[in-house]
Short mmCIF file of C-alpha atoms in Angstrom, two decimals:
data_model
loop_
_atom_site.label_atom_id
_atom_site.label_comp_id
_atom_site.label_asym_id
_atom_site.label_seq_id
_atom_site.Cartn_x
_atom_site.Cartn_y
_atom_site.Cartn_z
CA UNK A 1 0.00 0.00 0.00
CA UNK A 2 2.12 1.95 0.88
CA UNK A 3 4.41 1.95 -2.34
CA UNK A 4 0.90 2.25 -4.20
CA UNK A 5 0.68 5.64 -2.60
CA UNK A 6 4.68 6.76 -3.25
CA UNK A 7 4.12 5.72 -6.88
CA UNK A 8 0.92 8.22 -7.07
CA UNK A 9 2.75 11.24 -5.40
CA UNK A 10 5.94 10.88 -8.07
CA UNK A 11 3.89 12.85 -11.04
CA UNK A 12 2.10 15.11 -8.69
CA UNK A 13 5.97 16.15 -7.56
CA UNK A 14 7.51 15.94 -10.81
CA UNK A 15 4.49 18.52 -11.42
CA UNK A 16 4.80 20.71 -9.15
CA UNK A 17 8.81 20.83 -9.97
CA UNK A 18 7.91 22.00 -13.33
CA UNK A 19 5.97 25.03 -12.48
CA UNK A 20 8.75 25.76 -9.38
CA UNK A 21 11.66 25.23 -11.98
CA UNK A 22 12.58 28.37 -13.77
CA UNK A 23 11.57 28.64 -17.50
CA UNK A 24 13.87 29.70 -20.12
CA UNK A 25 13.19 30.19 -24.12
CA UNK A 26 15.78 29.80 -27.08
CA UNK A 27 16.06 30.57 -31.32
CA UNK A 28 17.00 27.91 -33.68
CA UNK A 29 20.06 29.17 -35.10
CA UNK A 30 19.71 31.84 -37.54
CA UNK A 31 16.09 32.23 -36.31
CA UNK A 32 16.44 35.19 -33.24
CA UNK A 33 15.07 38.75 -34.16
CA UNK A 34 17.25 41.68 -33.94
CA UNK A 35 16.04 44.75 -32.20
CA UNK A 36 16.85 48.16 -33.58
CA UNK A 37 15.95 51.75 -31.84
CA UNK A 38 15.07 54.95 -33.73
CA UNK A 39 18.14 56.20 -35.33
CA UNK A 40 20.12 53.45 -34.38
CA UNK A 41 22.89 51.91 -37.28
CA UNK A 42 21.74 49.21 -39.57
CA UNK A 43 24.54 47.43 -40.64
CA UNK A 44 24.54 46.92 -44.59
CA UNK A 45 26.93 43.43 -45.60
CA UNK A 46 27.83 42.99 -49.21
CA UNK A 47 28.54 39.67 -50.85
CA UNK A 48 29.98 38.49 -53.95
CA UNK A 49 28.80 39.36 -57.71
CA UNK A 50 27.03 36.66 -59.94
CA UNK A 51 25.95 35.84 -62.57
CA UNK A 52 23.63 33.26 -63.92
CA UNK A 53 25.10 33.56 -67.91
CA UNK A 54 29.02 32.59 -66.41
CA UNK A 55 28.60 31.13 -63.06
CA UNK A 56 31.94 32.76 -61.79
CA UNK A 57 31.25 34.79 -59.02
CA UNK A 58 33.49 37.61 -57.45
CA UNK A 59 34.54 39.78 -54.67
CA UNK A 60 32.53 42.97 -53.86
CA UNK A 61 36.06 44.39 -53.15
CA UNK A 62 37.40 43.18 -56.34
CA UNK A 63 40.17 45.65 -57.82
CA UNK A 64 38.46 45.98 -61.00
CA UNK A 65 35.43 47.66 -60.02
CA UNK A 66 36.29 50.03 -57.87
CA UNK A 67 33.39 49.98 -55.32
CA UNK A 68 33.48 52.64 -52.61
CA UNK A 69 35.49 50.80 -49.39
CA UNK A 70 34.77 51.62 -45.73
CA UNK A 71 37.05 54.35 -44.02
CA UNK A 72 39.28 51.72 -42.15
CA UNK A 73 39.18 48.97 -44.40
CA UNK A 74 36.53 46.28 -45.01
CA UNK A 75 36.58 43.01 -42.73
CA UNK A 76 35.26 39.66 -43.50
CA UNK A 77 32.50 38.24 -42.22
CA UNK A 78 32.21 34.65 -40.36
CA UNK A 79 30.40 32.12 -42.57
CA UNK A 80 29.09 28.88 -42.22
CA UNK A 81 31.03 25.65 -43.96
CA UNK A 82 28.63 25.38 -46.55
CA UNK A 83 27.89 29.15 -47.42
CA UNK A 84 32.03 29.33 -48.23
CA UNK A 85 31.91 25.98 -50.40
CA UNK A 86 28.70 27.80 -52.28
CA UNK A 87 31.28 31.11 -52.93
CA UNK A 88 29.17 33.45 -50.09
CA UNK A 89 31.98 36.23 -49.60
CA UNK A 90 30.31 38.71 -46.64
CA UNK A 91 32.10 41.72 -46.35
CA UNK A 92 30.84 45.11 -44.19
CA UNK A 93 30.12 48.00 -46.18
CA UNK A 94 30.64 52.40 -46.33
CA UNK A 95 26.41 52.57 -46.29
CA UNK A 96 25.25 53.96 -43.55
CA UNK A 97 21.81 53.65 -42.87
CA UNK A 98 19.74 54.29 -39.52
CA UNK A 99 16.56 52.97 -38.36
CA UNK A 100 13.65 55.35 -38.63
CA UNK A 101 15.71 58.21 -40.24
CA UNK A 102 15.00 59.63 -43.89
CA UNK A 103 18.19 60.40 -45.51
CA UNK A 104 18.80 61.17 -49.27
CA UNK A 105 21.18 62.54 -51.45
CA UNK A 106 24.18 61.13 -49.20
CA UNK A 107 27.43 60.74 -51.15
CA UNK A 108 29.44 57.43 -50.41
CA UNK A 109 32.97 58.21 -52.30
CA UNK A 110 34.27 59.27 -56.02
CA UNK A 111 36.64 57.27 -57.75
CA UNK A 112 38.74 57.39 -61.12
CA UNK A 113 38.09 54.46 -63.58
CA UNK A 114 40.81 53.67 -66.21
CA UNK A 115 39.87 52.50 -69.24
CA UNK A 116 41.13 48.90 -68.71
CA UNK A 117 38.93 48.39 -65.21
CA UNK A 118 36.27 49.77 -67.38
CA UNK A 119 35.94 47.26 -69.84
CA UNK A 120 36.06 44.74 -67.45
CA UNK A 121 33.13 46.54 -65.79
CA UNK A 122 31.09 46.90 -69.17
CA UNK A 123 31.64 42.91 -69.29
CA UNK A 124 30.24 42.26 -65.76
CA UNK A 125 27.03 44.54 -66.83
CA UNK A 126 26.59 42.59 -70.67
CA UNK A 127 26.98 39.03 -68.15
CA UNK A 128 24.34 40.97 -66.15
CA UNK A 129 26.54 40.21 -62.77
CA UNK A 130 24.48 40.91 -60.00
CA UNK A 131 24.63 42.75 -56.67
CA UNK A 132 23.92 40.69 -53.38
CA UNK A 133 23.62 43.15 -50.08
CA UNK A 134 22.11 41.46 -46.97
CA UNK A 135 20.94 43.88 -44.03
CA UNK A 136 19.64 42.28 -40.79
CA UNK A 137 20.05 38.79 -42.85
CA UNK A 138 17.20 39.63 -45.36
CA UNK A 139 18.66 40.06 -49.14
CA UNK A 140 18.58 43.25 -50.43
CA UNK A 141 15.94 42.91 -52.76
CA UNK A 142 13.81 44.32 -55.92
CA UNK A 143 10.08 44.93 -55.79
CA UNK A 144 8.26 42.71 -58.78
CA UNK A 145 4.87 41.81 -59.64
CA UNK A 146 3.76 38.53 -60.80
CA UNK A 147 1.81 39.57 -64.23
CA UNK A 148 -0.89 36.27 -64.00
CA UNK A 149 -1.75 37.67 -60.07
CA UNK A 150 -0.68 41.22 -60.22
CA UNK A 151 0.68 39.92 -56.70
CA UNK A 152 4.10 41.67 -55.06
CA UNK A 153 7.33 39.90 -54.74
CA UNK A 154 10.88 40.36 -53.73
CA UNK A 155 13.47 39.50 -56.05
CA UNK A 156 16.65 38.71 -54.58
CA UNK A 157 19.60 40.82 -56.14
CA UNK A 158 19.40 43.75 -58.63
CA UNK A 159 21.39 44.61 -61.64
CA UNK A 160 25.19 46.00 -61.42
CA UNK A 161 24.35 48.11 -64.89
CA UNK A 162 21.98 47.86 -68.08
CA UNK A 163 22.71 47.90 -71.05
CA UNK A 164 21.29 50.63 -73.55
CA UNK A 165 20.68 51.37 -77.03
CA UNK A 166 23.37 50.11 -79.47
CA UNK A 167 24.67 47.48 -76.67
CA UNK A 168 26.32 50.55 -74.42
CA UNK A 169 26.56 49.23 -70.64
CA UNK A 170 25.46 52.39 -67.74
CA UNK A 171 26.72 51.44 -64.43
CA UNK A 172 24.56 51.86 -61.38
CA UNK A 173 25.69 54.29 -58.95
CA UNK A 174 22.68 55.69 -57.56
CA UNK A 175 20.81 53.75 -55.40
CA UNK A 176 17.34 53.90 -53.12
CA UNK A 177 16.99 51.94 -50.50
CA UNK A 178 13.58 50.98 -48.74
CA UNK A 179 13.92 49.79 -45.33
CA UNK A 180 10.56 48.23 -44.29
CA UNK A 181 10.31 47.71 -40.01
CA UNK A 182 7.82 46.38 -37.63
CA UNK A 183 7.30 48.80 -34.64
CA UNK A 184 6.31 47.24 -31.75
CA UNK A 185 5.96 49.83 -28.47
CA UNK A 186 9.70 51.31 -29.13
CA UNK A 187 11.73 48.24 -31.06
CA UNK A 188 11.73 48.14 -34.61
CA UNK A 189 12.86 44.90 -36.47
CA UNK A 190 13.49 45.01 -39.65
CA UNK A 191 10.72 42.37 -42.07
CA UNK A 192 11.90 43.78 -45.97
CA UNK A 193 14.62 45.57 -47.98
CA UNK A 194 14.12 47.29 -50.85
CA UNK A 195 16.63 49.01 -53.41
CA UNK A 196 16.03 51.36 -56.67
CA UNK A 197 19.26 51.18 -59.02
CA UNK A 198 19.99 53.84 -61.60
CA UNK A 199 22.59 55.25 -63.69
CA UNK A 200 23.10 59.26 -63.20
CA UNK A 201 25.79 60.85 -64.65
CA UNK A 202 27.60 63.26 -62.62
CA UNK A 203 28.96 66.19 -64.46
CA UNK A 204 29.65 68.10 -61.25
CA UNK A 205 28.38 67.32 -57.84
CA UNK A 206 25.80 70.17 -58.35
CA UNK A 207 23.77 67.83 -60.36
CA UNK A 208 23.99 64.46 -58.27
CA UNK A 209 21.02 64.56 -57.03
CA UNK A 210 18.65 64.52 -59.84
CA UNK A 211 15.78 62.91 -59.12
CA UNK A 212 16.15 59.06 -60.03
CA UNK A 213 12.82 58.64 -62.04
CA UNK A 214 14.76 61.09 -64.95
CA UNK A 215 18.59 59.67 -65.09
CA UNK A 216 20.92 60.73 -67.42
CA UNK A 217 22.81 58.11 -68.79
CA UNK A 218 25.73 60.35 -70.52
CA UNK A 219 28.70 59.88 -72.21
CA UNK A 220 29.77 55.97 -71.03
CA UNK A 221 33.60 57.89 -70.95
CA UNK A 222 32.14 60.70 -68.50
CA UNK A 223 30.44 57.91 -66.46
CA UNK A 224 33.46 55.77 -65.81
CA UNK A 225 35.77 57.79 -65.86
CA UNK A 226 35.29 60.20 -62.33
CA UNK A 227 31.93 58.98 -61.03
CA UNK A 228 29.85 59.15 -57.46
CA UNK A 229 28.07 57.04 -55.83
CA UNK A 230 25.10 57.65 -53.71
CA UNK A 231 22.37 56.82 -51.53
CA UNK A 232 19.23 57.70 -50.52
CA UNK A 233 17.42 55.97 -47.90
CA UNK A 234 13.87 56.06 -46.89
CA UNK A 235 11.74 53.68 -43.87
CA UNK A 236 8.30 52.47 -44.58
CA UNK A 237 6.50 50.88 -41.51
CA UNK A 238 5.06 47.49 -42.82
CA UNK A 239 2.13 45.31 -41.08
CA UNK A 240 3.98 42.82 -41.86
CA UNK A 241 5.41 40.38 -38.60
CA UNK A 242 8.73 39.46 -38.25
CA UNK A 243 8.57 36.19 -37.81
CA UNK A 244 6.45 35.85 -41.33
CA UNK A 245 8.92 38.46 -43.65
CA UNK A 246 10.41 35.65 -45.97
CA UNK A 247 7.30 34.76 -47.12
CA UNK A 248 7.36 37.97 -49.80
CA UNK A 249 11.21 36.60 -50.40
CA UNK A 250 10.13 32.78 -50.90
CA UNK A 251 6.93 33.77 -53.58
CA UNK A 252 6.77 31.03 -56.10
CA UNK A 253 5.94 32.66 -59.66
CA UNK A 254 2.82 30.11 -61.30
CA UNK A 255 2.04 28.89 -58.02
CA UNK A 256 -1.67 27.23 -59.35
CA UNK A 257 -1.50 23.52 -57.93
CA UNK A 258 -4.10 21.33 -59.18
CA UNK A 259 -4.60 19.69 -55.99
CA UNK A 260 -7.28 17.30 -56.63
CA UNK A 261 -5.37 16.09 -60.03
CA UNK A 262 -2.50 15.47 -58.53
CA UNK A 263 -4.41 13.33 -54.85
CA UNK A 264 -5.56 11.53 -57.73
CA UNK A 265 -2.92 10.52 -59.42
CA UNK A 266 -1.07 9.73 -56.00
CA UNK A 267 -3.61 7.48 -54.78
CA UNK A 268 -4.23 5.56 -58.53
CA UNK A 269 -0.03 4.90 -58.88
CA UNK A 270 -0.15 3.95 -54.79
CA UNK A 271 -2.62 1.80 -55.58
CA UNK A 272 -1.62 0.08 -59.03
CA UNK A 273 1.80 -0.45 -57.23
CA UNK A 274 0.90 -2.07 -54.47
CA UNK A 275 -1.60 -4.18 -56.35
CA UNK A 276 1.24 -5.30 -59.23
CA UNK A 277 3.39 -5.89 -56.05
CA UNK A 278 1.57 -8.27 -53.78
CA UNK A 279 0.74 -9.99 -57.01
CA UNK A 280 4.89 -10.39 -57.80
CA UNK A 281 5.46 -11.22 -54.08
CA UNK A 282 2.91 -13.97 -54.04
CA UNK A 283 4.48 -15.31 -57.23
CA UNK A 284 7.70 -15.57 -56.36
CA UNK A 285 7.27 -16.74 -52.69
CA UNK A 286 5.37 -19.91 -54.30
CA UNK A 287 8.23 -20.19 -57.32
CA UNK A 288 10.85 -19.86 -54.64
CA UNK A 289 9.32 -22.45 -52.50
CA UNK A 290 8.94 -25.00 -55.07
CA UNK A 291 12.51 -24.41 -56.09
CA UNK A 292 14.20 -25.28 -53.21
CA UNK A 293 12.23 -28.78 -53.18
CA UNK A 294 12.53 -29.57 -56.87
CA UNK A 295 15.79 -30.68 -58.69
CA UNK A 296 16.87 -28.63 -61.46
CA UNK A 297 16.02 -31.55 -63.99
CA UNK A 298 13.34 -33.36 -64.31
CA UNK A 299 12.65 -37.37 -65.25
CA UNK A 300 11.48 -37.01 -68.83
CA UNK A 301 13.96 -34.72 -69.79
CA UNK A 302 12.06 -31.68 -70.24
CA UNK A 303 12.36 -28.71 -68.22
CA UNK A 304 10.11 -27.40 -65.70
CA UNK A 305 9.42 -23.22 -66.69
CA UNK A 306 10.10 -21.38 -69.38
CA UNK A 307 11.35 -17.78 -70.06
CA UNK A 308 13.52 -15.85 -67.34
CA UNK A 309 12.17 -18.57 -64.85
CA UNK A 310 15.03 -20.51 -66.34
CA UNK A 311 18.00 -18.12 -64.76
CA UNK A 312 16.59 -18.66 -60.98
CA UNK A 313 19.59 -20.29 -60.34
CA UNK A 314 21.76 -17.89 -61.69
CA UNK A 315 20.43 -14.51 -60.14
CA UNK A 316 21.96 -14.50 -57.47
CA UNK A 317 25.51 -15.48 -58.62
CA UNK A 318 28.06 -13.39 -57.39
CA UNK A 319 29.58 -10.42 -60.10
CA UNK A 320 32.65 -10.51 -61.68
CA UNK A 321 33.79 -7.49 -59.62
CA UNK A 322 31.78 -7.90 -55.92
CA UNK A 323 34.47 -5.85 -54.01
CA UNK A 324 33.40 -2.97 -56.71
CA UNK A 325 29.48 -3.23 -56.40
CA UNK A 326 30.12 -3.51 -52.47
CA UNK A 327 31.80 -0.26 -52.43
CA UNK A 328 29.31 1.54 -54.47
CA UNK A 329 26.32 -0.06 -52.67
CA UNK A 330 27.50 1.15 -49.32
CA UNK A 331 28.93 4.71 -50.69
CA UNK A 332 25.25 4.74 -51.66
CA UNK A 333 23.16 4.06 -48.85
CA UNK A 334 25.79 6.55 -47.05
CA UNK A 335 24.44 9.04 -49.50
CA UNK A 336 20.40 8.04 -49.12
CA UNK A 337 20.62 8.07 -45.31
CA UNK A 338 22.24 11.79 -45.88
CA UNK A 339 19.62 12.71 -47.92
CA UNK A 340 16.53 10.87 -46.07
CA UNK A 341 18.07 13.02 -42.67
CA UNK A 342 18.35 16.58 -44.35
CA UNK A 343 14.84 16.73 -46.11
CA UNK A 344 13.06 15.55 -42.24
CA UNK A 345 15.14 17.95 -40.72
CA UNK A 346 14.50 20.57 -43.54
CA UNK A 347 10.92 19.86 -43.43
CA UNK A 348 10.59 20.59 -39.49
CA UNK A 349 11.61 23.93 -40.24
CA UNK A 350 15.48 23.15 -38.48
CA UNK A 351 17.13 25.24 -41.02
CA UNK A 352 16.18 28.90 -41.72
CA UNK A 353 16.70 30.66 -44.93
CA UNK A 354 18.09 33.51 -42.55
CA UNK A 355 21.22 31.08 -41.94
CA UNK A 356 23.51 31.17 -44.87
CA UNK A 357 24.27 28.28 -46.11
CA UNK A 358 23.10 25.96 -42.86
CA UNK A 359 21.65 23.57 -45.59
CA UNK A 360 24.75 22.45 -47.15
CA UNK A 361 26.45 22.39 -43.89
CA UNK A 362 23.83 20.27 -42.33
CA UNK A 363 24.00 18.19 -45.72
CA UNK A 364 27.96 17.82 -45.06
CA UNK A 365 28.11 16.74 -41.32
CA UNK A 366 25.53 13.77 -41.71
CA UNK A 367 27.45 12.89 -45.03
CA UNK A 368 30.60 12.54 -42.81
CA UNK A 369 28.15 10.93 -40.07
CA UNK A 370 27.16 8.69 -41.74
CA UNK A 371 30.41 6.67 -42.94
CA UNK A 372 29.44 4.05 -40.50
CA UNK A 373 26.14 3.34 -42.60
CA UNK A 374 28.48 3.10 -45.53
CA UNK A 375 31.34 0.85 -43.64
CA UNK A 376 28.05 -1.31 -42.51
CA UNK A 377 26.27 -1.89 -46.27
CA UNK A 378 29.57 -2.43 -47.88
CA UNK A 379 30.66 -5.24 -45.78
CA UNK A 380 27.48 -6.85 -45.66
CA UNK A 381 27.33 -7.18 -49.64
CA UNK A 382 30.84 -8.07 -49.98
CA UNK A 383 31.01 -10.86 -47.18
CA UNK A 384 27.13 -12.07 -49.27
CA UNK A 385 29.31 -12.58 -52.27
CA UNK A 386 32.13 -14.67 -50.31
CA UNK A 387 34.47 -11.64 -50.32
CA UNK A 388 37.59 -12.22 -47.72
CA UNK A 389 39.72 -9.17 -48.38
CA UNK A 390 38.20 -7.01 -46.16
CA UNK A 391 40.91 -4.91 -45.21
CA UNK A 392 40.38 -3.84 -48.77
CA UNK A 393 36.70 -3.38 -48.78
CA UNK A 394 37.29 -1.07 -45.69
CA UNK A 395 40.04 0.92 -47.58
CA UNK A 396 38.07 1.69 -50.70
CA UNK A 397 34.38 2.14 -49.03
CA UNK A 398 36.39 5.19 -47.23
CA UNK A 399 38.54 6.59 -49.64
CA UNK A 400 37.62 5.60 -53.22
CA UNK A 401 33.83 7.55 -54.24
CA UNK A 402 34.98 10.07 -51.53
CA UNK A 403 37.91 10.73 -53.30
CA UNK A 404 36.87 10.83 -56.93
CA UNK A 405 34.43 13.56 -55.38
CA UNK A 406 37.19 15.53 -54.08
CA UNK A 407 39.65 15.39 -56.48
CA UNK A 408 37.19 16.74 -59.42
CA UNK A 409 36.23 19.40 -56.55
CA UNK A 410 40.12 20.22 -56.18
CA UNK A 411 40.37 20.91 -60.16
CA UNK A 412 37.64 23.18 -60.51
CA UNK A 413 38.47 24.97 -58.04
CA UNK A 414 42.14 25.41 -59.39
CA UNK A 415 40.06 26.94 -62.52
CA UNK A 416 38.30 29.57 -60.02
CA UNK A 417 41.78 30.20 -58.58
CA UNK A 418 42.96 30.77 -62.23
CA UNK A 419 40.00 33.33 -62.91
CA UNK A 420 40.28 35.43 -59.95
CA UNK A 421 37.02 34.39 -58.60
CA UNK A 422 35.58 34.72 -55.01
CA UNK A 423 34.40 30.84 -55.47
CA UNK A 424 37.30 29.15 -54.80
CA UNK A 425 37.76 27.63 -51.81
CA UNK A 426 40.11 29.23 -49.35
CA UNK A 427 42.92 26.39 -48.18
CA UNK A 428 41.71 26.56 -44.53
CA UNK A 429 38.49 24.96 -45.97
CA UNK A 430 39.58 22.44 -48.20
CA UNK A 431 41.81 21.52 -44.71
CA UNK A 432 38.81 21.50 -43.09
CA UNK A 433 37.06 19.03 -44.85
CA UNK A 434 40.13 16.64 -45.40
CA UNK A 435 39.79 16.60 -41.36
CA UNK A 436 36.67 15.87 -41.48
CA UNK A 437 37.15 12.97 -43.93
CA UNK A 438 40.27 11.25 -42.60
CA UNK A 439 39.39 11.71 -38.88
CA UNK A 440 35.80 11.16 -38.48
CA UNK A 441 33.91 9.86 -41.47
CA UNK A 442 37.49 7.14 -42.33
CA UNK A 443 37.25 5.79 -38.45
CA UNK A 444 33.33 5.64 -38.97
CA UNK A 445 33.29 3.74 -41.93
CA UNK A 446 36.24 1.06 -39.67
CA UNK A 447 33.48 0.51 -37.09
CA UNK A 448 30.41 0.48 -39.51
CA UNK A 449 32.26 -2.46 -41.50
CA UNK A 450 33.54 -3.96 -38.05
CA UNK A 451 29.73 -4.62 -37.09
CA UNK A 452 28.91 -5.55 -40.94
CA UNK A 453 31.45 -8.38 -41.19
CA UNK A 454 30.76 -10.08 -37.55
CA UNK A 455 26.78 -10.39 -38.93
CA UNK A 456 25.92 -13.18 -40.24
CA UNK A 457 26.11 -14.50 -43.78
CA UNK A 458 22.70 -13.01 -45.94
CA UNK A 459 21.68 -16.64 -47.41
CA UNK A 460 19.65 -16.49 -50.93
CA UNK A 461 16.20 -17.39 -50.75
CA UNK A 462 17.21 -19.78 -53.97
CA UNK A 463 20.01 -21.94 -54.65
CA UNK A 464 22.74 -21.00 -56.99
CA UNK A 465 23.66 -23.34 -59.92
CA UNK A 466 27.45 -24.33 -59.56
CA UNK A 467 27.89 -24.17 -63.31
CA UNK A 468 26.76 -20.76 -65.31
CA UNK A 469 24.00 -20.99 -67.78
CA UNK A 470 24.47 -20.17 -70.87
CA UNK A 471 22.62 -17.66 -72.53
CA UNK A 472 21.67 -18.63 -76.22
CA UNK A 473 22.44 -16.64 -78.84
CA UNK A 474 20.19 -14.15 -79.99
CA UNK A 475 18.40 -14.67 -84.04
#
């Protein structure tokens, strides 16, 4: 009775610790709102230029194009693992723009283009390279609208130039931005970015501030070669809530889903599949069965089935390369159970769009995770097919589709080196990930095949003919 009565008070204390406890909240990574005052600084980051027509990105701060630099230098920004591997190159930036304050007309820097950084200018703007700013970690973005819905959207990125009449390139060096904030009591957060690009040219700096809807696009040699930039900046208080301000980012253009179509079809190829498959399951559970008891000739001389039912003995013979299928099999399932792990965790809404490049680093660490998986798989197969060298297997399940990967990954990015780009890899992240390899996902793989070869043998539902069949020539 009485450790009835103990067992019945446990909950009611565990309880009553849990409202006595104190409570504590956390963000996600990537996830936690920044809270501005009026007039306070809103830092502006700048990030490489790309393009979708050469897929060589660069640096902001490349010497070429002459961008206006802060006072005391520019510094680097930390980045994730994966946003360096994707060529993200976060600098901080001369803009200075404050919360709540209307500013226009405010000159960053002049600068003197030769004629050589010039052209190489005019061919970033006929590549239509693009700009990528990021302020509060929204991208700096241009205002759309969707001509089937006449809806809104943000476009990520806006235009380093255009390009005129008679192919001549205009540089952007004017530029509005649009800071949109959600004012709650006296914090402001920031839920959208905006920015208006033009080309003015800048005779004198008694004419830089013409009004952006009339630019004058002038002589391209007056534009490049003493021009301004400047910036006007302008707050809009938006409705909308912080914790719902991607959603104008993340707008899907066509997004008419024919739902009931495509239940429909779901539900007819569930169906149809499962049907054909309980039929081939039955089948073969009744051909297997019969196999094992029958002898693979019969009395009169004839043979018992017809068609492929005549290679049942030969299906599962072991391939002419098993240490080579073995490999591949597990590098494979190391691969699925990455993949399977990153779209459940990307799905429960782990990895914010906020977070720069969290996705490929999530994508890396359960790639290097999940060697074991890939140690396990491999040995299983290869000790199926009578395999002994396993020292081998072990060897080349770690190092071989791991290092084709890497080496092609190593020679492009000696062609980014070559081309100046801000995509290559730095050297402290290629060291990185050949830690990562040799340290955790090599010893991983060791212990995965450790537990796959002290399993027992996977035995084949049919028994294999000692002697090949051959397969008749075909009329």
């Amino acid at each position: 009775m009485k450790d009835l009565s103990s067992r019945a008070l446990f909950p009611l204390f565990l309880i009553a610790c849990l409202y006595l406890a104190p409570s504590s909240a956390f963000y996600l990574p990537g996830v936690s709102p920044h809270d501005y005052s009026h007039s306070s600084k809103v830092e502006l980051l700048v990030n490489a230029l790309t393009s979708h027509e050469t897929m060589i990105p660069y640096d902001y701060y490349y010497d070429h194009f002459h961008f206006c630099r802060p006072e005391k230098g520019f510094r680097s920004q930390s980045e994730s693992l994966g946003s360096i591997l994707f060529g993200d190159r976060l600098y901080d930036s001369p803009f200075e723009l404050k919360m709540g304050v209307d500013e226009s007309c405010k000159v960053l820097c002049n600068a003197t283009v030769y004629k050589r950084d010039a052209e190489v200018l005019n061919q970033a703007i006929r590549d239509q390279y693009m700009m990528n700013w990021v302020v509060d970690g929204l991208p700096v973005a241009k205002e759309k609208i969707d001509l089937s819905t006449k809806q809104r959207f943000y476009s990520i990125g806006f235009e380093l130039g255009n390009v005129g009449k008679e192919n001549k390139p205009y540089l952007h060096n004017h530029y509005v931005f649009v800071i949109q904030y959600h004012k709650e009591g006296d914090i402001y957060r920031v839920v959208g970015v905006l920015v208006w690009p033009f080309s003015i040219k800048h005779l004198d700096r008694a004419n830089s501030c013409i009004p952006p809807d009339v630019p004058d696009n002038g002589d391209e040699e007056a534009a490049y070669e003493h021009f301004y930039l400047d910036e006007k900046q302008d707050n809009i208080e938006s409705k909308t809530p912080w914790g719902t301000r991607w959603d104008n980012y993340l707008y899907v253009l066509d997004p008419k889903i024919h739902w009931f179509s495509l239940i429909n079809s779901v539900i007819i190829v569930l169906f149809l599949s499962g049907m054909v498959a309980m039929i081939l399951f039955r089948t073969l559970h009744r051909d297997i069965a019969r196999y094992n008891k029958l002898d693979e000739e019969v009395d009169d001389g004839e043979e018992l089935d017809f068609g492929w039912k005549l290679v049942h003995g030969d299906v599962f013979r072991a391939p002419s390369r098993p240490m080579l299928l073995s490999v591949l099999i597990g590098s494979g399932a190391q691969i699925l159970m990455m993949a399977g792990v990153t779209l459940i965790i990307a799905v429960l809404g782990f990895v914010s769009p906020s977070s720069r490049g969290s996705l490929t680093t999530v994508m890396l660490v359960f790639y290097v995770c999940f060697g074991s998986g890939a140690g396990y798989y491999s040995a299983r197969m290869y000790k199926m097919f009578g395999g002994e060298a396993w020292r081998k297997n072990v060897l080349l399940t770690a190092f071989m589709v791991p290092g084709t990967i890497f080496a092609v990954f190593v020679i492009l990015n000696f062609f980014l080196v070559g081309s100046n780009s801000s995509g290559a890899v730095p050297f402290g992240t290629m060291f990185a990930l050949i830690v990562m390899w040799f340290l955790i996902s090599a010893p991983l793989c060791l212990v995965g095949a450790y537990f796959g070869f002290k399993k027992a043998k996977i035995e084949h539902p049919v028994r294999t003919n000692q002697i090949p069949r051959q397969v008749p020539d075909q009329v």
